[in-house]
XYZ file of N, CA and C in Angstrom:
300
model
N -35.543 8.501 -11.627
C -34.451 8.695 -10.686
C -33.417 9.608 -11.339
N -32.904 10.570 -10.592
C -31.919 11.508 -11.120
C -30.592 10.812 -11.349
N -29.834 11.331 -12.301
C -28.546 10.715 -12.636
C -27.624 10.630 -11.430
N -27.582 11.684 -10.625
C -26.701 11.691 -9.462
C -27.065 10.638 -8.438
N -28.369 10.358 -8.310
C -28.770 9.384 -7.304
C -28.364 7.972 -7.697
N -28.265 7.692 -8.994
C -27.788 6.371 -9.415
C -26.345 6.174 -8.981
N -25.508 7.209 -9.186
C -24.112 7.121 -8.762
C -23.996 6.974 -7.263
N -24.813 7.728 -6.535
C -24.780 7.640 -5.076
C -25.207 6.257 -4.625
N -26.211 5.686 -5.275
C -26.662 4.347 -4.914
C -25.577 3.310 -5.114
N -24.850 3.428 -6.212
C -23.737 2.498 -6.452
C -22.646 2.690 -5.402
N -22.341 3.941 -5.087
C -21.298 4.212 -4.096
C -21.688 3.658 -2.732
N -22.942 3.864 -2.333
C -23.408 3.351 -1.043
C -23.343 1.822 -1.035
N -23.723 1.201 -2.129
C -23.646 -0.267 -2.222
C -22.200 -0.741 -2.093
N -21.272 -0.009 -2.705
C -19.853 -0.386 -2.602
C -19.354 -0.231 -1.173
N -19.745 0.846 -0.506
C -19.356 1.017 0.896
C -19.977 -0.106 1.728
N -21.215 -0.458 1.427
C -21.843 -1.593 2.099
C -21.040 -2.869 1.913
N -20.530 -3.079 0.684
C -19.670 -4.247 0.430
C -18.434 -4.216 1.322
N -17.819 -3.045 1.450
C -16.609 -2.911 2.273
C -16.914 -3.161 3.746
N -18.033 -2.614 4.230
C -18.405 -2.810 5.631
C -18.661 -4.297 5.894
N -19.349 -4.941 4.969
C -19.603 -6.368 5.147
C -18.306 -7.178 5.109
N -17.386 -6.790 4.263
C -16.090 -7.480 4.216
C -15.364 -7.313 5.562
N -15.368 -6.098 6.087
C -14.729 -5.866 7.387
C -15.381 -6.723 8.459
N -16.710 -6.843 8.401
C -17.419 -7.678 9.379
C -17.009 -9.142 9.238
N -16.846 -9.608 8.005
C -16.443 -10.993 7.773
C -15.017 -11.256 8.263
N -14.135 -10.289 8.068
C -12.726 -10.459 8.431
C -12.496 -10.251 9.929
N -13.092 -9.201 10.483
C -12.804 -8.825 11.868
C -13.931 -9.162 12.843
N -15.097 -9.432 12.372
C -16.340 -9.696 13.097
C -17.031 -8.386 13.468
N -18.326 -8.475 13.643
C -19.142 -7.287 13.872
C -18.730 -6.519 15.110
N -18.172 -7.190 16.113
C -17.835 -6.491 17.358
C -16.474 -5.803 17.326
N -15.875 -5.706 16.137
C -14.599 -5.001 15.992
C -14.632 -3.921 14.923
N -15.812 -3.579 14.422
C -15.898 -2.531 13.410
C -16.900 -1.470 13.836
N -16.745 -0.289 13.295
C -17.678 0.790 13.584
C -17.527 1.895 12.570
N -18.553 2.715 12.479
C -18.502 3.883 11.601
C -17.977 5.072 12.379
N -17.237 5.929 11.695
C -16.753 7.151 12.313
C -16.963 8.325 11.385
N -17.167 9.482 11.937
C -17.417 10.674 11.139
C -16.188 11.543 10.952
N -15.020 10.997 11.184
C -13.783 11.759 11.049
C -13.293 11.669 9.611
N -13.485 12.747 8.866
C -13.101 12.749 7.460
C -11.802 13.518 7.217
N -11.051 13.791 8.266
C -9.772 14.489 8.098
C -8.821 13.644 7.264
N -8.142 14.290 6.331
C -7.111 13.616 5.563
C -7.590 12.912 4.316
N -8.859 13.051 3.970
C -9.348 12.437 2.734
C -9.711 13.533 1.743
N -9.426 13.271 0.480
C -9.708 14.258 -0.561
C -11.152 14.237 -1.021
N -11.735 13.064 -1.077
C -13.137 12.959 -1.473
C -13.752 11.699 -0.869
N -15.060 11.745 -0.733
C -15.799 10.655 -0.133
C -16.740 10.056 -1.185
N -17.239 8.865 -0.918
C -18.193 8.251 -1.848
C -19.436 9.126 -2.014
N -19.984 9.141 -3.204
C -21.201 9.915 -3.475
C -22.289 9.491 -2.494
N -22.938 10.477 -1.905
C -24.001 10.211 -0.951
C -23.518 10.019 0.472
N -22.205 9.951 0.668
C -21.652 9.742 2.008
C -20.571 10.766 2.330
N -20.726 11.966 1.802
C -19.731 13.013 2.021
C -19.752 13.546 3.451
N -20.796 13.238 4.180
C -20.897 13.650 5.578
C -21.797 12.658 6.309
N -21.859 12.782 7.616
C -22.609 11.808 8.412
C -24.104 11.825 8.127
N -24.603 12.869 7.485
C -26.030 12.898 7.142
C -26.379 11.809 6.129
N -25.378 11.199 5.504
C -25.609 10.097 4.584
C -25.675 8.734 5.262
N -25.375 8.676 6.560
C -25.386 7.396 7.270
C -26.720 6.651 7.170
N -27.858 7.339 7.280
C -29.119 6.590 7.176
C -29.255 5.817 5.864
N -28.712 6.347 4.787
C -28.774 5.639 3.501
C -27.924 4.370 3.575
N -26.746 4.476 4.162
C -25.883 3.302 4.323
C -26.524 2.285 5.262
N -27.107 2.754 6.344
C -27.746 1.842 7.292
C -28.933 1.136 6.650
N -29.682 1.832 5.805
C -30.787 1.202 5.068
C -30.229 0.127 4.135
N -29.118 0.421 3.467
C -28.470 -0.552 2.582
C -28.118 -1.819 3.360
N -27.524 -1.636 4.531
C -27.129 -2.794 5.335
C -28.346 -3.531 5.887
N -29.381 -2.798 6.293
C -30.611 -3.432 6.773
C -31.251 -4.257 5.655
N -31.224 -3.718 4.444
C -31.770 -4.458 3.298
C -30.980 -5.728 3.018
N -29.731 -5.768 3.460
C -28.886 -6.957 3.288
C -29.058 -7.939 4.440
N -29.913 -7.595 5.388
C -30.191 -8.512 6.489
C -29.561 -8.164 7.823
N -28.893 -7.007 7.909
C -28.321 -6.622 9.194
C -29.462 -6.354 10.175
N -29.320 -6.849 11.385
C -30.337 -6.648 12.414
C -30.153 -5.282 13.083
N -31.159 -4.883 13.822
C -31.064 -3.622 14.567
C -29.871 -3.646 15.540
N -29.668 -4.731 16.312
C -28.497 -4.765 17.195
C -27.169 -4.671 16.424
N -27.093 -5.279 15.237
C -25.880 -5.169 14.417
C -25.632 -3.709 14.040
N -26.698 -3.026 13.610
C -26.567 -1.628 13.195
C -26.243 -0.731 14.384
N -26.819 -1.030 15.540
C -26.503 -0.256 16.748
C -25.031 -0.418 17.120
N -24.514 -1.632 16.995
C -23.096 -1.871 17.282
C -22.226 -1.078 16.314
N -22.583 -1.105 15.048
C -21.808 -0.408 14.024
C -21.790 1.100 14.253
N -22.877 1.650 14.759
C -22.995 3.101 14.881
C -22.675 3.652 16.257
N -22.166 2.830 17.165
C -21.772 3.407 18.442
C -21.580 2.443 19.587
N -22.350 1.381 19.633
C -22.237 0.476 20.782
C -20.865 -0.178 20.869
N -20.256 -0.493 19.747
C -18.932 -1.116 19.771
C -17.908 -0.177 20.385
N -17.897 1.079 19.955
C -16.896 2.010 20.494
C -17.136 2.260 21.975
N -18.394 2.317 22.399
C -18.668 2.492 23.824
C -18.174 1.294 24.625
N -18.370 0.097 24.108
C -17.881 -1.117 24.773
C -16.363 -1.097 24.886
N -15.682 -0.710 23.820
C -14.216 -0.678 23.821
C -13.710 0.365 24.815
N -14.338 1.527 24.847
C -13.918 2.559 25.799
C -14.134 2.103 27.243
N -15.278 1.460 27.516
C -15.526 0.947 28.878
C -14.487 -0.101 29.251
N -14.169 -0.994 28.322
C -13.179 -2.034 28.603
C -11.787 -1.439 28.818
N -11.434 -0.433 28.020
C -10.133 0.222 28.188
C -10.052 0.905 29.547
N -11.132 1.549 29.957
C -11.144 2.200 31.259
C -11.028 1.160 32.378
N -11.721 0.059 32.234
C -11.691 -0.996 33.244
C -10.287 -1.597 33.380
N -9.584 -1.748 32.261
C -8.262 -2.385 32.279
C -7.120 -1.399 32.551
N -7.397 -0.125 32.494
C -6.345 0.877 32.660
C -5.727 0.784 34.058
N -4.408 0.965 34.123
C -3.738 0.956 35.419
C -3.781 2.328 36.076
N -4.088 3.341 35.302
C -4.262 4.699 35.811
C -5.607 5.209 35.304
N -6.236 6.133 36.029
C -7.500 6.685 35.536
C -7.306 7.355 34.170
N -8.292 7.216 33.327
C -8.215 7.850 32.013
C -8.450 9.352 32.111
N -9.117 9.805 33.170
C -9.320 11.225 33.407
C -9.224 11.474 34.902
N -8.994 12.724 35.284
C -8.789 13.039 36.716
C -9.993 12.619 37.556
N -9.702 12.122 38.751
C -10.778 11.757 39.669
C -11.060 12.893 40.643
N -10.099 13.799 40.842
C -10.301 14.951 41.730
C -10.704 16.151 40.861
N -11.441 17.088 41.437
C -11.815 18.280 40.656
C -10.581 19.043 40.182
N -10.641 19.524 38.961
C -9.549 20.342 38.423
C -9.649 21.746 38.982
N -8.516 22.387 39.205
C -8.517 23.759 39.730
C -7.993 24.702 38.721
């Protein structure tokens, strides 16, 4: 194994620890991954961009996360929240008539 991959493996494991902690504190239906890296100087090794997500998801799957848990983490939660926000909104979130 290359030296860099050992560091990346440790970093991914640490991020996995953080994700699991967030799940324990907030529950799985209140957390999600996002690809917005604005405002950060550096990212964990192996996760500098969203192309590293499969490595993190494998880490979490190896820890026992189910497919539905991983689906929630990678998008289903945010879609649920957006649908609920739209349902509860007192005004439409976007125009209902065609824009001119």
